[in-house]
Each structure stands twice: as structure tokens, then as C-alpha cells.
PDB file of C-alpha atoms in Angstrom:
ATOM      1  CA  MET N   1       0.000   0.000   0.000  1.00  0.00           C
ATOM      2  CA  LYS N   2       1.305   3.423  -0.932  1.00  0.00           C
ATOM      3  CA  VAL N   3       0.820   6.218   1.594  1.00  0.00           C
ATOM      4  CA  GLU N   4       1.096   9.629  -0.020  1.00  0.00           C
ATOM      5  CA  ARG N   5      -0.817  11.769   2.509  1.00  0.00           C
ATOM      6  CA  PHE N   6      -0.584  11.717   6.261  1.00  0.00           C
ATOM      7  CA  GLU N   7      -4.365  11.215   6.399  1.00  0.00           C
ATOM      8  CA  ASP N   8      -3.861   7.815   4.751  1.00  0.00           C
ATOM      9  CA  SER N   9      -1.330   6.650   7.336  1.00  0.00           C
ATOM     10  CA  ASP N  10      -2.552   4.005   9.778  1.00  0.00           C
ATOM     11  CA  VAL N  11      -0.570   5.555  12.623  1.00  0.00           C
ATOM     12  CA  TRP N  12      -2.136   8.987  12.011  1.00  0.00           C
ATOM     13  CA  LYS N  13      -5.622   7.425  11.956  1.00  0.00           C
ATOM     14  CA  MET N  14      -4.894   5.680  15.252  1.00  0.00           C
ATOM     15  CA  ALA N  15      -3.551   8.919  16.768  1.00  0.00           C
ATOM     16  CA  ARG N  16      -6.715  10.680  15.626  1.00  0.00           C
ATOM     17  CA  ARG N  17      -8.828   8.084  17.453  1.00  0.00           C
ATOM     18  CA  LEU N  18      -6.686   8.661  20.537  1.00  0.00           C
ATOM     19  CA  ALA N  19      -7.154  12.447  20.385  1.00  0.00           C
ATOM     20  CA  ASN N  20     -10.912  12.006  20.045  1.00  0.00           C
ATOM     21  CA  MET N  21     -10.914   9.631  23.015  1.00  0.00           C
ATOM     22  CA  ILE N  22      -8.970  12.143  25.135  1.00  0.00           C
ATOM     23  CA  TYR N  23     -11.326  14.978  24.221  1.00  0.00           C
ATOM     24  CA  SER N  24     -14.285  12.778  25.144  1.00  0.00           C
ATOM     25  CA  LEU N  25     -12.757  11.720  28.478  1.00  0.00           C
ATOM     26  CA  THR N  26     -11.806  15.257  29.460  1.00  0.00           C
ATOM     27  CA  ARG N  27     -15.325  16.584  28.849  1.00  0.00           C
ATOM     28  CA  ALA N  28     -16.443  14.738  32.000  1.00  0.00           C
ATOM     29  CA  ASN N  29     -17.418  16.847  34.994  1.00  0.00           C
ATOM     30  CA  THR N  30     -14.777  15.107  37.111  1.00  0.00           C
ATOM     31  CA  PHE N  31     -12.102  17.061  35.239  1.00  0.00           C
ATOM     32  CA  SER N  32     -13.683  20.410  36.173  1.00  0.00           C
ATOM     33  CA  ARG N  33     -11.416  20.481  39.241  1.00  0.00           C
ATOM     34  CA  ASP N  34      -8.240  20.532  37.118  1.00  0.00           C
ATOM     35  CA  ARG N  35      -8.534  22.470  33.866  1.00  0.00           C
ATOM     36  CA  GLY N  36      -4.730  22.563  33.623  1.00  0.00           C
ATOM     37  CA  LEU N  37      -4.545  18.792  33.309  1.00  0.00           C
ATOM     38  CA  VAL N  38      -7.334  18.844  30.716  1.00  0.00           C
ATOM     39  CA  ASP N  39      -5.365  21.366  28.673  1.00  0.00           C
ATOM     40  CA  GLN N  40      -2.134  19.354  28.942  1.00  0.00           C
ATOM     41  CA  MET N  41      -3.807  16.090  27.946  1.00  0.00           C
ATOM     42  CA  ARG N  42      -5.536  17.662  24.977  1.00  0.00           C
ATOM     43  CA  ARG N  43      -2.359  19.401  23.844  1.00  0.00           C
ATOM     44  CA  ALA N  44      -0.343  16.179  24.088  1.00  0.00           C
ATOM     45  CA  SER N  45      -2.907  14.223  22.067  1.00  0.00           C
ATOM     46  CA  VAL N  46      -3.076  16.928  19.392  1.00  0.00           C
ATOM     47  CA  SER N  47       0.725  17.135  19.359  1.00  0.00           C
ATOM     48  CA  ILE N  48       0.908  13.475  18.344  1.00  0.00           C
ATOM     49  CA  LEU N  49      -1.367  14.099  15.350  1.00  0.00           C
ATOM     50  CA  SER N  50       0.311  17.354  14.420  1.00  0.00           C
ATOM     51  CA  ASN N  51       3.856  16.011  14.511  1.00  0.00           C
ATOM     52  CA  ILE N  52       2.926  13.045  12.325  1.00  0.00           C
ATOM     53  CA  ALA N  53       1.308  15.434   9.836  1.00  0.00           C
ATOM     54  CA  GLU N  54       4.256  17.829   9.903  1.00  0.00           C
ATOM     55  CA  GLY N  55       6.709  15.007   9.332  1.00  0.00           C
ATOM     56  CA  PHE N  56       4.812  13.716   6.324  1.00  0.00           C
ATOM     57  CA  GLU N  57       4.886  17.191   4.808  1.00  0.00           C
ATOM     58  CA  ARG N  58       8.660  17.466   5.204  1.00  0.00           C
ATOM     59  CA  GLY N  59      10.981  16.399   2.421  1.00  0.00           C
ATOM     60  CA  SER N  60      13.260  13.740   3.848  1.00  0.00           C
ATOM     61  CA  ASN N  61      13.202  10.533   5.848  1.00  0.00           C
ATOM     62  CA  ALA N  62      15.407  12.171   8.495  1.00  0.00           C
ATOM     63  CA  GLU N  63      12.956  15.054   8.952  1.00  0.00           C
ATOM     64  CA  LEU N  64       9.993  12.683   9.088  1.00  0.00           C
ATOM     65  CA  ALA N  65      11.785  10.518  11.665  1.00  0.00           C
ATOM     66  CA  GLN N  66      12.551  13.585  13.802  1.00  0.00           C
ATOM     67  CA  CYS N  67       8.877  14.609  13.821  1.00  0.00           C
ATOM     68  CA  LEU N  68       7.847  11.038  14.624  1.00  0.00           C
ATOM     69  CA  TYR N  69      10.208  11.085  17.620  1.00  0.00           C
ATOM     70  CA  PHE N  70       8.419  14.227  18.839  1.00  0.00           C
ATOM     71  CA  ALA N  71       5.061  12.467  18.369  1.00  0.00           C
ATOM     72  CA  LYS N  72       6.339   9.437  20.292  1.00  0.00           C
ATOM     73  CA  GLY N  73       7.459  11.722  23.118  1.00  0.00           C
ATOM     74  CA  SER N  74       4.017  13.323  23.244  1.00  0.00           C
ATOM     75  CA  SER N  75       2.476   9.864  23.481  1.00  0.00           C
ATOM     76  CA  GLY N  76       4.624   9.130  26.533  1.00  0.00           C
ATOM     77  CA  GLU N  77       3.661  12.484  28.027  1.00  0.00           C
ATOM     78  CA  LEU N  78      -0.013  11.668  27.517  1.00  0.00           C
ATOM     79  CA  ARG N  79       0.374   8.274  29.200  1.00  0.00           C
ATOM     80  CA  ALA N  80       1.934   9.968  32.242  1.00  0.00           C
ATOM     81  CA  GLN N  81      -0.982  12.400  32.356  1.00  0.00           C
ATOM     82  CA  LEU N  82      -3.436   9.508  32.158  1.00  0.00           C
ATOM     83  CA  HIS N  83      -1.813   8.084  35.307  1.00  0.00           C
ATOM     84  CA  VAL N  84      -2.387  11.412  37.078  1.00  0.00           C
ATOM     85  CA  ALA N  85      -6.017  11.466  35.908  1.00  0.00           C
ATOM     86  CA  LEU N  86      -6.522   7.931  37.239  1.00  0.00           C
ATOM     87  CA  ASP N  87      -4.782   8.665  40.544  1.00  0.00           C
ATOM     88  CA  GLN N  88      -6.931  11.762  41.089  1.00  0.00           C
ATOM     89  CA  GLY N  89     -10.147   9.869  40.352  1.00  0.00           C
ATOM     90  CA  PHE N  90     -10.905  11.809  37.158  1.00  0.00           C
ATOM     91  CA  ILE N  91     -11.175   8.632  35.051  1.00  0.00           C
ATOM     92  CA  ALA N  92     -12.150   5.038  35.796  1.00  0.00           C
ATOM     93  CA  GLN N  93      -9.702   2.145  35.529  1.00  0.00           C
ATOM     94  CA  GLU N  94     -11.428   0.909  32.350  1.00  0.00           C
ATOM     95  CA  GLU N  95     -11.074   4.319  30.693  1.00  0.00           C
ATOM     96  CA  PHE N  96      -7.439   4.481  31.750  1.00  0.00           C
ATOM     97  CA  ASN N  97      -6.774   1.006  30.344  1.00  0.00           C
ATOM     98  CA  ALA N  98      -8.395   1.783  26.986  1.00  0.00           C
ATOM     99  CA  ALA N  99      -6.656   5.135  26.528  1.00  0.00           C
ATOM    100  CA  THR N 100      -3.280   3.833  27.700  1.00  0.00           C
ATOM    101  CA  GLU N 101      -3.449   0.808  25.408  1.00  0.00           C
ATOM    102  CA  LEU N 102      -4.287   3.000  22.418  1.00  0.00           C
ATOM    103  CA  ALA N 103      -1.448   5.392  23.299  1.00  0.00           C
ATOM    104  CA  LEU N 104       0.945   2.436  23.599  1.00  0.00           C
ATOM    105  CA  SER N 105      -0.203   1.132  20.206  1.00  0.00           C
ATOM    106  CA  VAL N 106       0.474   4.548  18.684  1.00  0.00           C
ATOM    107  CA  SER N 107       3.953   4.560  20.272  1.00  0.00           C
ATOM    108  CA  ARG N 108       4.714   1.075  18.956  1.00  0.00           C
ATOM    109  CA  GLN N 109       3.633   2.010  15.436  1.00  0.00           C
ATOM    110  CA  LEU N 110       5.664   5.209  15.574  1.00  0.00           C
ATOM    111  CA  GLY N 111       8.691   3.227  16.753  1.00  0.00           C
ATOM    112  CA  GLY N 112       8.300   0.767  13.892  1.00  0.00           C
ATOM    113  CA  LEU N 113       7.989   3.545  11.350  1.00  0.00           C
ATOM    114  CA  ILE N 114      11.051   5.329  12.761  1.00  0.00           C
ATOM    115  CA  LYS N 115      13.060   2.101  12.527  1.00  0.00           C
ATOM    116  CA  TYR N 116      11.898   1.588   8.931  1.00  0.00           C
ATOM    117  CA  LEU N 117      12.894   5.144   8.005  1.00  0.00           C
ATOM    118  CA  LYS N 118      16.326   4.858   9.609  1.00  0.00           C
ATOM    119  CA  GLN N 119      17.039   1.638   7.698  1.00  0.00           C
ATOM    120  CA  SER N 120      15.720   2.954   4.386  1.00  0.00           C
ATOM    121  CA  LYS N 121      18.316   4.153   1.905  1.00  0.00           C
ATOM    122  CA  LEU N 122      15.778   5.463  -0.589  1.00  0.00           C
ATOM    123  CA  PRO N 123      14.708   9.095  -0.710  1.00  0.00           C
ATOM    124  CA  ARG N 124      11.096   9.472   0.362  1.00  0.00           C
ATOM    125  CA  LYS N 125       8.489  10.300  -2.243  1.00  0.00           C
ATOM    126  CA  SER N 126       5.825   8.274  -0.446  1.00  0.00           C
ATOM    127  CA  MET N 127       5.702   5.588   2.203  1.00  0.00           C
ATOM    128  CA  LYS N 128       5.350   2.759  -0.308  1.00  0.00           C
ATOM    129  CA  GLY N 129       4.762  -0.541   1.420  1.00  0.00           C
ATOM    130  CA  HIS N 130       4.433   0.896   4.918  1.00  0.00           C
ATOM    131  CA  PRO N 131       1.246   1.819   6.747  1.00  0.00           C
TER     132      PRO N 131
END
């Protein structure tokens, strides 16, 4: 499969689902006590999406990989924030598990794509053969 736009990338689609999940979770009244955490969680989830998109719009594998590293870092940041939300009673264990698993899946896919890019000797015109 040839991926020419970031919107066609499986990892971007998964990150989009994660961002939507975070927005849904943080709309709950339980978060009204900590608007700062809501803002941080939303920013981290959007950062994942945005860095994937930015990387795809750049011209080289090295630039794409750098942006994917930033996205991976934001995924880790979001997972840490999910722990805080759980510890403070803002989300239930089931919500934590679902969001954390999706964030981990995004991180794994980003890691695989970074590894692929670092091993690739070809200049990038598209992500032919990689989701």
C-alpha cells in the first residue's frame, strides 16, 4: 500500500482516534477540578497528530523521523498524564486502560515507522509498502 498523505497513514488514523478519546474523556465533569490537566492532555494528544502530519509534509526521511520522535514523546507524556487522571479519580480504571493501550499502540507504530525510516536508503516520495 502506498501512503502519499498523512491522512492515509494508519498511525495517524490511530492517533486521531486517541485524540478524540482524550477529548471525550476530558469533557467529563470530574475534570472540572483541574482544567490545567485537561489542557495538557488535549495538547499532548493533538501534538501526536500534528507532529505526524508535519513530518509527512517534510521532504526527507530524516525530517519525518525527527517529527515522529516528537510524536512518540508526546504519546509518553499523555500516558503519564493519564496516570495522574486515574490517581486523582478523574477517570475510571477501564477508561485508563483503553486510553493507555491506544497510546501504547500509537507509540509502537511510531517506533516501527522510525526504525523503517532509519534503515531505508531510498529518498522518500511516499511511504510505499508501509502503513
